[in-house]
Coordinates of C-alpha atoms in Angstrom, one line a residue:
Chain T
X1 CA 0.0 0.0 0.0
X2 CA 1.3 3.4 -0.7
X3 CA 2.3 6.3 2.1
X4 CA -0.8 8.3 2.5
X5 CA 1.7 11.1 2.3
X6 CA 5.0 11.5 -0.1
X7 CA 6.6 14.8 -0.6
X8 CA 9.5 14.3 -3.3
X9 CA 11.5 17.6 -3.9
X10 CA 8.6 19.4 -3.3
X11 CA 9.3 23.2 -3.2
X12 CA 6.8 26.2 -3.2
X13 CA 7.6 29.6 -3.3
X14 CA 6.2 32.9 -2.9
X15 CA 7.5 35.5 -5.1
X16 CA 11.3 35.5 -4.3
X17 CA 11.4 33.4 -0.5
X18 CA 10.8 29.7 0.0
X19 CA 8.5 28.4 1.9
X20 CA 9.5 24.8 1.0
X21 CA 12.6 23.8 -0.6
X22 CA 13.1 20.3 -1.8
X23 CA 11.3 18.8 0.7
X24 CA 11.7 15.2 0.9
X25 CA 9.0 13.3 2.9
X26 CA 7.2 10.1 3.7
X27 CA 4.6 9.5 6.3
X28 CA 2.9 6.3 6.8
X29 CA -0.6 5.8 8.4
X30 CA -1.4 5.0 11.6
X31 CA 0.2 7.9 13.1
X32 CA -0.1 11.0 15.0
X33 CA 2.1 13.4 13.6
X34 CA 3.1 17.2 14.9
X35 CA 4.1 19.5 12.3
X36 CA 6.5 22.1 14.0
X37 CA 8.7 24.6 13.3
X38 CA 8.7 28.2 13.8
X39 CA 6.5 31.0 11.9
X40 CA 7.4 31.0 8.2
X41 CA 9.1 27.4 8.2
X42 CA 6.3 26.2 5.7
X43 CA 3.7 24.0 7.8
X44 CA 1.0 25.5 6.4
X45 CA 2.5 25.9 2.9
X46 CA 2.5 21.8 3.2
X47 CA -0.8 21.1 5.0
X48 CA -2.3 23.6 2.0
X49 CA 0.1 21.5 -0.8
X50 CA -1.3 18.2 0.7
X51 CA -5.4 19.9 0.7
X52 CA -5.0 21.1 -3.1
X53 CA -5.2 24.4 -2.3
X54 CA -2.1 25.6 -3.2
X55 CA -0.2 23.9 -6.3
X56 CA 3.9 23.3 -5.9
X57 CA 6.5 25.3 -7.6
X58 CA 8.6 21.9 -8.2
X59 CA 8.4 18.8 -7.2
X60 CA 5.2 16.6 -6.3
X61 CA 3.1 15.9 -3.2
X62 CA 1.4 12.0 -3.7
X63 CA -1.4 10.9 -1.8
X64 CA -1.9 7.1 -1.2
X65 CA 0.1 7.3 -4.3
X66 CA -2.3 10.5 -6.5
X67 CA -1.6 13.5 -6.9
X68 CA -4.0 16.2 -5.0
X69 CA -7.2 16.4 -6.9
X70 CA -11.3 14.9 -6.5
X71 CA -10.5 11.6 -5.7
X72 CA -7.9 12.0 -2.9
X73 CA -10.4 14.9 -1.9
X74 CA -12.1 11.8 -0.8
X75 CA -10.3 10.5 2.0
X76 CA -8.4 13.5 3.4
X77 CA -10.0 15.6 5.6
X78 CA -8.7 19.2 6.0
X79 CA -9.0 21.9 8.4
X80 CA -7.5 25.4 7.8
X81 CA -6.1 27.6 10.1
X82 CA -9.0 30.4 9.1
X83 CA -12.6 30.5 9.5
X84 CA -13.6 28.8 6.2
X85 CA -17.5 28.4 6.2
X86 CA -20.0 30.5 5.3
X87 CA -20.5 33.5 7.8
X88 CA -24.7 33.3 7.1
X89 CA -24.6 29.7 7.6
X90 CA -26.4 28.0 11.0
X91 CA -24.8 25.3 12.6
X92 CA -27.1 23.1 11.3
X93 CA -26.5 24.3 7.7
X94 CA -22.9 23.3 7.8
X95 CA -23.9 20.1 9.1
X96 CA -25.8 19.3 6.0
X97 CA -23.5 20.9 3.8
X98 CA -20.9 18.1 5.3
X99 CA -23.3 15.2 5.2
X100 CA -24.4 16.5 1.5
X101 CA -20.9 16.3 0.3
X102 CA -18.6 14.1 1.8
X103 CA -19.7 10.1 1.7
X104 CA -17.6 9.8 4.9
X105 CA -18.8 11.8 7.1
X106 CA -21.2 10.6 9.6
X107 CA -23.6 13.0 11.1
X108 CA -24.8 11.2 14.5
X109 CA -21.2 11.4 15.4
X110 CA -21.2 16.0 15.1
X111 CA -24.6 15.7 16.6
X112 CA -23.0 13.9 19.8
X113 CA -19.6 16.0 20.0
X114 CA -22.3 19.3 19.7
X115 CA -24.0 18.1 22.2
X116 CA -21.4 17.5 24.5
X117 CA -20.0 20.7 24.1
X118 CA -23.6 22.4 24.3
X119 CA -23.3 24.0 20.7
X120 CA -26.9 25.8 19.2
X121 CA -27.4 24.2 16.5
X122 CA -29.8 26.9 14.9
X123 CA -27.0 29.5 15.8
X124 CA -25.3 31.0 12.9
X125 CA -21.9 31.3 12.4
X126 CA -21.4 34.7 12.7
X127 CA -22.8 34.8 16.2
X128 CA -20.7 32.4 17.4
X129 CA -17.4 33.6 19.5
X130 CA -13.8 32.4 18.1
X131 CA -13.7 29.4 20.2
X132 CA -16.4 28.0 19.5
X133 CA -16.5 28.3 15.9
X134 CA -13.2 26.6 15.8
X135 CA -15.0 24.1 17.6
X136 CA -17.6 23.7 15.4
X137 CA -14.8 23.2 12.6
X138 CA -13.0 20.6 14.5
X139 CA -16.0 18.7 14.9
X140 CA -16.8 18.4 11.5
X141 CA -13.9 17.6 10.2
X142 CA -13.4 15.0 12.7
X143 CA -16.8 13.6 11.8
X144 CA -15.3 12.4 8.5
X145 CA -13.9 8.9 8.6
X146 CA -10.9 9.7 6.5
X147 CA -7.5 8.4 5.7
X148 CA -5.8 11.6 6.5
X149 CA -6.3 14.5 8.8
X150 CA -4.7 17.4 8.2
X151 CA -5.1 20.0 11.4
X152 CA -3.7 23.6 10.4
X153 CA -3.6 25.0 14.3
X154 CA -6.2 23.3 15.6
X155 CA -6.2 24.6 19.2
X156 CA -4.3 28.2 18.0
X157 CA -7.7 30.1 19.2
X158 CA -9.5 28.1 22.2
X159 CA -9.1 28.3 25.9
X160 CA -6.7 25.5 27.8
X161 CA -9.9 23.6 28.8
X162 CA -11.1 23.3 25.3
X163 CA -7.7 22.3 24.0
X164 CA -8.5 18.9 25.7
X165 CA -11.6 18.3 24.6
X166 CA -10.5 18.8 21.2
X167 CA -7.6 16.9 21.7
X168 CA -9.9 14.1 23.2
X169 CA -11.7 14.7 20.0
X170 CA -9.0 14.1 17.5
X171 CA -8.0 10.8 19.8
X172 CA -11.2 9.3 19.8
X173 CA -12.3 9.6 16.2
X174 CA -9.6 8.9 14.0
X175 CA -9.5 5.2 13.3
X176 CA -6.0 3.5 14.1
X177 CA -5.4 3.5 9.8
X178 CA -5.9 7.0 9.7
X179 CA -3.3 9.5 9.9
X180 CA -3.7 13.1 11.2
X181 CA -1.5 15.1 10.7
X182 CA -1.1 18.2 13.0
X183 CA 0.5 21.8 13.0
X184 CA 0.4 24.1 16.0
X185 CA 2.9 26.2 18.0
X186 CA 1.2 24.7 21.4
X187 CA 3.5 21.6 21.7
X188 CA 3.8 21.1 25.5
X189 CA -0.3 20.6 24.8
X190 CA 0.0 18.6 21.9
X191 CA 3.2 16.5 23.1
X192 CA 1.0 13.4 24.4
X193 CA -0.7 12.2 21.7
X194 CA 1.9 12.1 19.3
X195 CA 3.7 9.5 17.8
X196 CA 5.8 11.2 15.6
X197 CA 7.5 14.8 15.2
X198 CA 8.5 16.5 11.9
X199 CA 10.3 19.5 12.7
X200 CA 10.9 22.5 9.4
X201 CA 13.2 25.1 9.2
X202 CA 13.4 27.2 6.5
X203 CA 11.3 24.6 4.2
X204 CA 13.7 21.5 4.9
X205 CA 13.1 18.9 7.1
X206 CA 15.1 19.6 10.2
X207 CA 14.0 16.4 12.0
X208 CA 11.6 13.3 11.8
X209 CA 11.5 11.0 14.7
X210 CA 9.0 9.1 16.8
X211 CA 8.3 10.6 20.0
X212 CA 9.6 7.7 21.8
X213 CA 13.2 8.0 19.9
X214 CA 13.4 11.8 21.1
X215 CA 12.7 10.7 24.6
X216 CA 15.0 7.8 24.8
X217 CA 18.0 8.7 22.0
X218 CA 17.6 12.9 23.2
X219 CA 16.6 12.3 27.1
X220 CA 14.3 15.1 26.3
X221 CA 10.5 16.0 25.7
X222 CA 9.6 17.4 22.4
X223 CA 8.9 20.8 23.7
X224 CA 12.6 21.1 25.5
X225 CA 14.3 19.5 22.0
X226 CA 12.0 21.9 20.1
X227 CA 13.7 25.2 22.1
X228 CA 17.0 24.1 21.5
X229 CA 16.5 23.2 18.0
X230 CA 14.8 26.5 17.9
X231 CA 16.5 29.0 19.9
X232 CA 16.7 32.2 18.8
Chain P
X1 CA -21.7 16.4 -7.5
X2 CA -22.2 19.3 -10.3
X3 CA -25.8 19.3 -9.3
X4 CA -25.4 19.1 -5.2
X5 CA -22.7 22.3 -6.5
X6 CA -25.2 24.1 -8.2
X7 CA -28.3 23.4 -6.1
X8 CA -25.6 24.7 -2.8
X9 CA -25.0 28.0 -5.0
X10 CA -28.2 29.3 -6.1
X11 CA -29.4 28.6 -2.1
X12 CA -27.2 30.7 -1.0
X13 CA -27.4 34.1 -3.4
X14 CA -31.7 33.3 -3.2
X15 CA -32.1 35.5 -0.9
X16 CA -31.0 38.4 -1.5
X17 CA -31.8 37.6 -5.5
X18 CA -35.4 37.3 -4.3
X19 CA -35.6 40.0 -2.3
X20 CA -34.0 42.5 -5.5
X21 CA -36.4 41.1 -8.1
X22 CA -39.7 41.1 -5.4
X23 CA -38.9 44.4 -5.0
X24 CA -38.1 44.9 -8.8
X25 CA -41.5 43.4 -9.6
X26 CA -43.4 44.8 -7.4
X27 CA -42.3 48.3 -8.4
X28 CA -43.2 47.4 -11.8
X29 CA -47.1 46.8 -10.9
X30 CA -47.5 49.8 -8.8
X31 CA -46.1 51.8 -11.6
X32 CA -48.6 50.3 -14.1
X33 CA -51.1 50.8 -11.5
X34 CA -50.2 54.1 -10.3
X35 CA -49.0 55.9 -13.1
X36 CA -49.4 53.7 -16.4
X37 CA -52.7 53.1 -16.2
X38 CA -53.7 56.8 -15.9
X39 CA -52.1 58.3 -18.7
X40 CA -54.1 59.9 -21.2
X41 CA -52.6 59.9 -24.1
X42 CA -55.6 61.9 -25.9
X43 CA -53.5 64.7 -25.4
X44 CA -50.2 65.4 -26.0
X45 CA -49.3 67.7 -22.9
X46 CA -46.4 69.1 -22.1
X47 CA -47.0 68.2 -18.8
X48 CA -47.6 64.2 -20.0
X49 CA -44.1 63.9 -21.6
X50 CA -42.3 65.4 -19.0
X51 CA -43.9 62.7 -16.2
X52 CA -43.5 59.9 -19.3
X53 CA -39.8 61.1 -19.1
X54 CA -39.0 61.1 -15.7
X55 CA -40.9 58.1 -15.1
X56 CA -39.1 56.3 -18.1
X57 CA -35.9 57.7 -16.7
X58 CA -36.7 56.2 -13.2
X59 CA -37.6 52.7 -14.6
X60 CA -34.6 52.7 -16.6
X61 CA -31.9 53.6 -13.8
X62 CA -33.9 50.8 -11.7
X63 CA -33.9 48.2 -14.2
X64 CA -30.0 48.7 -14.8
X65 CA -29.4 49.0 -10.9
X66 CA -31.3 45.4 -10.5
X67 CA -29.2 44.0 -13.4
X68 CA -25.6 45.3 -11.8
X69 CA -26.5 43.8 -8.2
X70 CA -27.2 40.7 -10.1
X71 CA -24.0 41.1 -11.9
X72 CA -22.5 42.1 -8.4
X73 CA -24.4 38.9 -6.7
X74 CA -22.5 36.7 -9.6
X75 CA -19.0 38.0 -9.1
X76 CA -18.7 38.1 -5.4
X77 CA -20.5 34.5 -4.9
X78 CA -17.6 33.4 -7.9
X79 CA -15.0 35.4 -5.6
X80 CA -16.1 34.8 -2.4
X81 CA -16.8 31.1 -2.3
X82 CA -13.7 30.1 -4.4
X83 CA -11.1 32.7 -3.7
X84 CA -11.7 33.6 -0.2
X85 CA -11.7 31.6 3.4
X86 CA -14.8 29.8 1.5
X87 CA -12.3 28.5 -1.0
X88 CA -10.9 26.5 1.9
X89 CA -14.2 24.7 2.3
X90 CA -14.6 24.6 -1.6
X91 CA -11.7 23.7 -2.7
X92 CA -11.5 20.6 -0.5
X93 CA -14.6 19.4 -1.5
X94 CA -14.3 15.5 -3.6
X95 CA -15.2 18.0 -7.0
X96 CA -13.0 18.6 -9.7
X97 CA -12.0 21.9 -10.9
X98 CA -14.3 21.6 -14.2
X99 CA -17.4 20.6 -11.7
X100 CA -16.7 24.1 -10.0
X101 CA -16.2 25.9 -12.5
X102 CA -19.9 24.4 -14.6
X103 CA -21.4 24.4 -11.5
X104 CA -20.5 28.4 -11.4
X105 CA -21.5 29.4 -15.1
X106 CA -24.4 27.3 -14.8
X107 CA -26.0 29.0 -11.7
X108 CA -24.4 32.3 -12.8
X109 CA -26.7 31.4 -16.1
X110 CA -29.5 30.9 -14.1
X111 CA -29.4 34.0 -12.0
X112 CA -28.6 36.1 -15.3
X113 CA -31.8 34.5 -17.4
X114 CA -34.2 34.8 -14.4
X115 CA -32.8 38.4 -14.3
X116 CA -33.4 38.9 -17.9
X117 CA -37.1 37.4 -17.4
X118 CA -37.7 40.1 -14.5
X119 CA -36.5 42.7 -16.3
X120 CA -38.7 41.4 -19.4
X121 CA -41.9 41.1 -17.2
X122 CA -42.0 44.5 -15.8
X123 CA -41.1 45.9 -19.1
X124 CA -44.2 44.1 -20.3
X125 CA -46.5 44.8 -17.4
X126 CA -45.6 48.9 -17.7
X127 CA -46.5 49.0 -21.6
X128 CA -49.2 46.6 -22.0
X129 CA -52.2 48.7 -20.3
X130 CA -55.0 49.6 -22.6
X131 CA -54.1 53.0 -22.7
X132 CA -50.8 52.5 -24.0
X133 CA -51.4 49.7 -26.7
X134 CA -53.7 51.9 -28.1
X135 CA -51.9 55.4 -28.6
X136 CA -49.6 52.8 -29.5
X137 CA -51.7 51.6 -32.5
X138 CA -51.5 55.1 -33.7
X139 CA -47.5 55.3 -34.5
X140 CA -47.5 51.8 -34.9
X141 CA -47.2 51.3 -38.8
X142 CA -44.6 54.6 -38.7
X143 CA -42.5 52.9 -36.1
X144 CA -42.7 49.6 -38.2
X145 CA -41.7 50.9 -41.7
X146 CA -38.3 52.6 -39.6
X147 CA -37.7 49.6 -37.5
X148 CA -38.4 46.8 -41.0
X149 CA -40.4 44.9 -38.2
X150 CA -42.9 45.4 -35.6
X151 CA -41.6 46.7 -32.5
X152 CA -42.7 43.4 -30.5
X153 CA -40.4 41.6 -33.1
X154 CA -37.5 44.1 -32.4
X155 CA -37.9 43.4 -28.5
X156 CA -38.2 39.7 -28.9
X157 CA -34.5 39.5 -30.6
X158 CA -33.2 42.2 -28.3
X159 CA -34.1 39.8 -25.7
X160 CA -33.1 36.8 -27.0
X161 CA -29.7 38.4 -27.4
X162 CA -29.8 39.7 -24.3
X163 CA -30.1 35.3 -23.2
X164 CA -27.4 34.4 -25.3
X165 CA -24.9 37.5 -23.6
X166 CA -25.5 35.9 -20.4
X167 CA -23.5 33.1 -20.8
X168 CA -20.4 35.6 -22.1
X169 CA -21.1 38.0 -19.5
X170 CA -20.7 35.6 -16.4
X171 CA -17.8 33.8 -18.4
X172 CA -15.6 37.2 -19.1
X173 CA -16.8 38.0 -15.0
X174 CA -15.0 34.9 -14.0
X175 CA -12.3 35.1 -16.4
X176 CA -11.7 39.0 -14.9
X177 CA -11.8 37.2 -11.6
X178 CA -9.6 34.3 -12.2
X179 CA -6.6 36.6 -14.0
X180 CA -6.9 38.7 -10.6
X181 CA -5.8 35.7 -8.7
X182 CA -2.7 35.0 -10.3
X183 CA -1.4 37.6 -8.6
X184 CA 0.3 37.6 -5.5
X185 CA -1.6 40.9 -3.7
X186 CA -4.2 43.3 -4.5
X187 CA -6.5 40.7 -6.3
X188 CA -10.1 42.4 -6.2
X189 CA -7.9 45.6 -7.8
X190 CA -6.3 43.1 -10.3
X191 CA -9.0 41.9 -11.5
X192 CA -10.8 45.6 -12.0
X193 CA -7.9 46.0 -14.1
X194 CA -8.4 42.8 -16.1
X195 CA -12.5 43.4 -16.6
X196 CA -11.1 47.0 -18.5
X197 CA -8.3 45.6 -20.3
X198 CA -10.2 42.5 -21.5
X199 CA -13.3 45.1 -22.3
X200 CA -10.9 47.7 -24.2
X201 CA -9.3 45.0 -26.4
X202 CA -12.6 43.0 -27.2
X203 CA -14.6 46.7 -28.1
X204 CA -10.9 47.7 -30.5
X205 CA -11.1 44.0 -32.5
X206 CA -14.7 44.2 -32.7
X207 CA -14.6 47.9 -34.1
X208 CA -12.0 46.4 -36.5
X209 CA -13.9 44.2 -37.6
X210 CA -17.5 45.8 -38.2
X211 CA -14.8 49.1 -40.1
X212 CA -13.7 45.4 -42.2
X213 CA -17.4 44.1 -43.0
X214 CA -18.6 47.5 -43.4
X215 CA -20.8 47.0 -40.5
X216 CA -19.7 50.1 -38.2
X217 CA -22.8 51.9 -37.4
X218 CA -22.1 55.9 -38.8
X219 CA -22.6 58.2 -41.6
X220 CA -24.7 56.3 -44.1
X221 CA -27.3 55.0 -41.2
X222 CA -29.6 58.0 -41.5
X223 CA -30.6 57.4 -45.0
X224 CA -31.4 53.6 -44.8
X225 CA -34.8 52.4 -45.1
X226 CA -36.7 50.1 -42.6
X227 CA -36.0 47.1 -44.9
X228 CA -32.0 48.3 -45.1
X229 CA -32.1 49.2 -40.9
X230 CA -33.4 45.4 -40.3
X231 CA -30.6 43.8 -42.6
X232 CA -28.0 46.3 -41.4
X233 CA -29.2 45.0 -37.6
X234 CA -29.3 41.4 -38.0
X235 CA -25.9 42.1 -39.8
X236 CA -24.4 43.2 -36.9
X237 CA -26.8 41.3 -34.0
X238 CA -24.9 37.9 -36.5
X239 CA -21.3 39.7 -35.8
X240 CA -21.4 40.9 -31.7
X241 CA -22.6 36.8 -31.3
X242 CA -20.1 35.5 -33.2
X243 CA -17.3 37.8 -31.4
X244 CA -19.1 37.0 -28.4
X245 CA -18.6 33.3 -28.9
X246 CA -14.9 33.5 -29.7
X247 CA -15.0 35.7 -27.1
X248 CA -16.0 33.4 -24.6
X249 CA -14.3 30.7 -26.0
X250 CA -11.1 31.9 -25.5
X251 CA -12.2 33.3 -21.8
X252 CA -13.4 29.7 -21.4
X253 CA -10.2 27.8 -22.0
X254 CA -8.2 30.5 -19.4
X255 CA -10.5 30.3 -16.4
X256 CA -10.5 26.5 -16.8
X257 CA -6.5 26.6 -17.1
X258 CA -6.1 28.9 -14.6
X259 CA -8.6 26.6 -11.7
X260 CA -7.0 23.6 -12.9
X261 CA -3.4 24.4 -12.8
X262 CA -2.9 27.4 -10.9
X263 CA -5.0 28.1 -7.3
X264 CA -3.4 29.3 -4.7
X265 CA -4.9 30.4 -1.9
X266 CA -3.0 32.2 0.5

């Protein structure tokens, strides 16, 4: 079976900087993996590379072995780092317009993480604070049973309690195929439920171990190796 | 998936579509009710062709302020849902970039030929009263021999040309659009620019070509007959479609290179 995720030279650049250069990359499934690096190391240039909604410079970006298009559309299930739904919609609306369009995603499964979190579901969007839209985000694009999450600062905007419910969230409904695939500055947060680090600088791949290999081969958690990497 | 695309798009400009053509029509029948339909064309007042003016006037600027929010409701729904944050939602949706881009010329279609049916309707409803069609009847064989047709004939193939310029219209809108996102900033202005440019070179070839085919509307017009006007018109209705097509064509092929190969949101 192919990686869910190859990057093979990719590169992407903005007028005259890099935001990826040659990146080389494989990822199998199965995983928890935290994308980190500073601001402007090219996380979300690759999270947006791997959704379609930015196209490479050079290089390619395979999916289960496709390039980024319909049919990988499919099984990856994507969520930005911006508000990206309709500002009119209700909660509801959303709902349907996720159950309308993706084959995966399964509805009772929003309708219970709403409820747990005591989300209106007539409320629209625009009346909802930053928190809690981010929520609403989360859940439904954790309500997709797909082959690949990609998480562009999932817990950037939400208060420390929230963070773990969401991070509950993203544990308990991601099947143990799927892959999720996760940026955020917030590692000390994250750090548990990884498996697996990729750290950027500058575009390239400064690192890529397992968690447990930092811990054991670096005697260090992810957030102490990730200063020191780091360190301005 | 082009039809759940389509269906999802027209839902969500209804509203305020609705609300602009409700208004549109219902403007129309008080007009006819209040004004129209107590003319009295018996005699020909100063008074009388000044409120016909004014009234015409105010009709007029209405009718073109309902088409450009349409226009305006076509553009920003093509910007908004595929260029902005929405484009993240979009985007990442299991359609390819053909099915977007249909499913947006085929709702942008819809809105424009539902516009053009509004816009028909209240035109209708304002000169059909009794009163009118019959001071009407009195001008109507002078009007006829200037036009070579009737004048219902003359509106029914304005119209119909006005149907087929939809489709070019919301194609060169998205095209406009779509050249202003290959830009890296100031996209809206870039694609102001585009809409001009694109306009200016269209209206110098098509020039060019109606000064080639003899077509260019100017000094021998005044002394054609009815019969000569019609041919002369049909002449050049034939020519604006056919540049319109090639038009579009061409505007066609970019937008649909430029959503395959070349989004980038940022």
């Amino acid at each position: 079976m192919s990686p869910i995720l190859e990057c093979r030279n990719l590169t992407k650049k903005y007028g005259g900087s890099y935001a990826l250069s040659g990146l080389n990359l494989t990822l199998e499934r199965g995983e928890i993996i935290g994308l980190l690096g500073p601001n402007g190391s090219g996380k979300s240039s690759l999270i947006k590379l791997a959704a379609g909604v930015l196209q490479p410079t050079a290089g390619e970006i395979l999916l289960s072995g496709k390039a980024p298009g319909a049919e990988t559309k499919r099984f990856v299930s994507y969520l930005p780092d911006r508000s990206y739904l309709g500002r009119q919609m209700r909660v509801s609306e959303a709902v349907d317009y996720y159950n309308t369009f993706y084959d995966n995603f399964r509805p009772e499964r929003a309708s219970g993480m709403l409820d747990s979190l005591e989300i209106d579901r007539r409320a629209r969007l625009s009346s909802l604070s930053k928190g809690t839209l981010e929520k609403v985000q989360l859940i439904l694009v954790m309500s997709r049973d797909a082959d690949l999450y990609l998480l562009d600062e999932p817990i950037g905007g939400v208060d420390p309690a929230a963070r773990d419910y969401i991070l509950q969230t993203i544990l308990t409904n991601y099947n143990e195929n799927a892959t999720v695939l996760l940026s955020t500055h917030l590692i000390s947060d994250i750090e548990n439920i990884l498996d697996r680090v990729l750290f950027l600088r500058g575009g390239q791949l400064a690192l890529n171990a397992s968690v447990d290999e930092i811990r054991t081969e670096y005697g260090k958690s992810v957030d102490t190796l990730f200063r020191e990497v780091f360190k301005c | 998936m082009l039809r759940k695309l389509i269906k999802f798009d027209l839902k969500s400009g209804a509203r305020i579509f609705l609300l602009l053509h409700g208004i549109l029509l219902a403007v129309g029948l008080s007009g006819r009710l209040l004004f129209m339909n107590h003319l009295d064309f018996s005699e020909a007042t100063p008074a009388l062709v000044s409120s016909i003016v004014l009234f015409a006037s105010l009709t007029l600027f209405l009718l073109m302020a309902v088409c450009f929010c349409t226009w305006l409701l076509i553009a920003v729904r093509f910007y908004r849902n595929l260029f902005t944050g929405e484009g993240y939602l979009t985007w990442t949706l299991p359609a390819s970039a053909v099915e977007h881009l249909w499913a947006k010329i085929i709702s942008g279609i819809i809105w424009y030929t539902l516009d053009c049916l509004v816009v028909a309707a209240v035109i209708l409803m304002l000169v059909t009263g009794q009163n009118v069609t019959d001071a009407y009847s009195v001008i109507a064989p002078e009007v006829t021999a200037e036009l070579g047709m009737p004048l219902s004939t003359f509106g029914l193939y304005l119209f119909i040309v006005m149907i087929i310029s939809c489709f070019s219209s919301v194609i060169m809108t998205y095209f406009c659009i779509a050249v202003g996102q290959l830009f890296p900033a100031h996209r809206v202005l870039c694609a102001i620019a585009a809409y001009f440019i694109s306009g200016l070179i269209i209206q110098a070839v098509s020039m060019g070509l109606m000064l080639l085919l003899k077509l260019f509307p100017g000094i021998n017009l005044s002394i054609l007959n009815g019969e000569q006007l019609a041919q002369y018109m049909f002449s050049a209705i034939t020519l604006s479609i056919a540049i319109m097509f090639a038009v579009s064509a061409a505007e066609y092929a970019a937008v649909h290179y430029i959503m395959k190969k070349k989004i980038n949101l940022l």
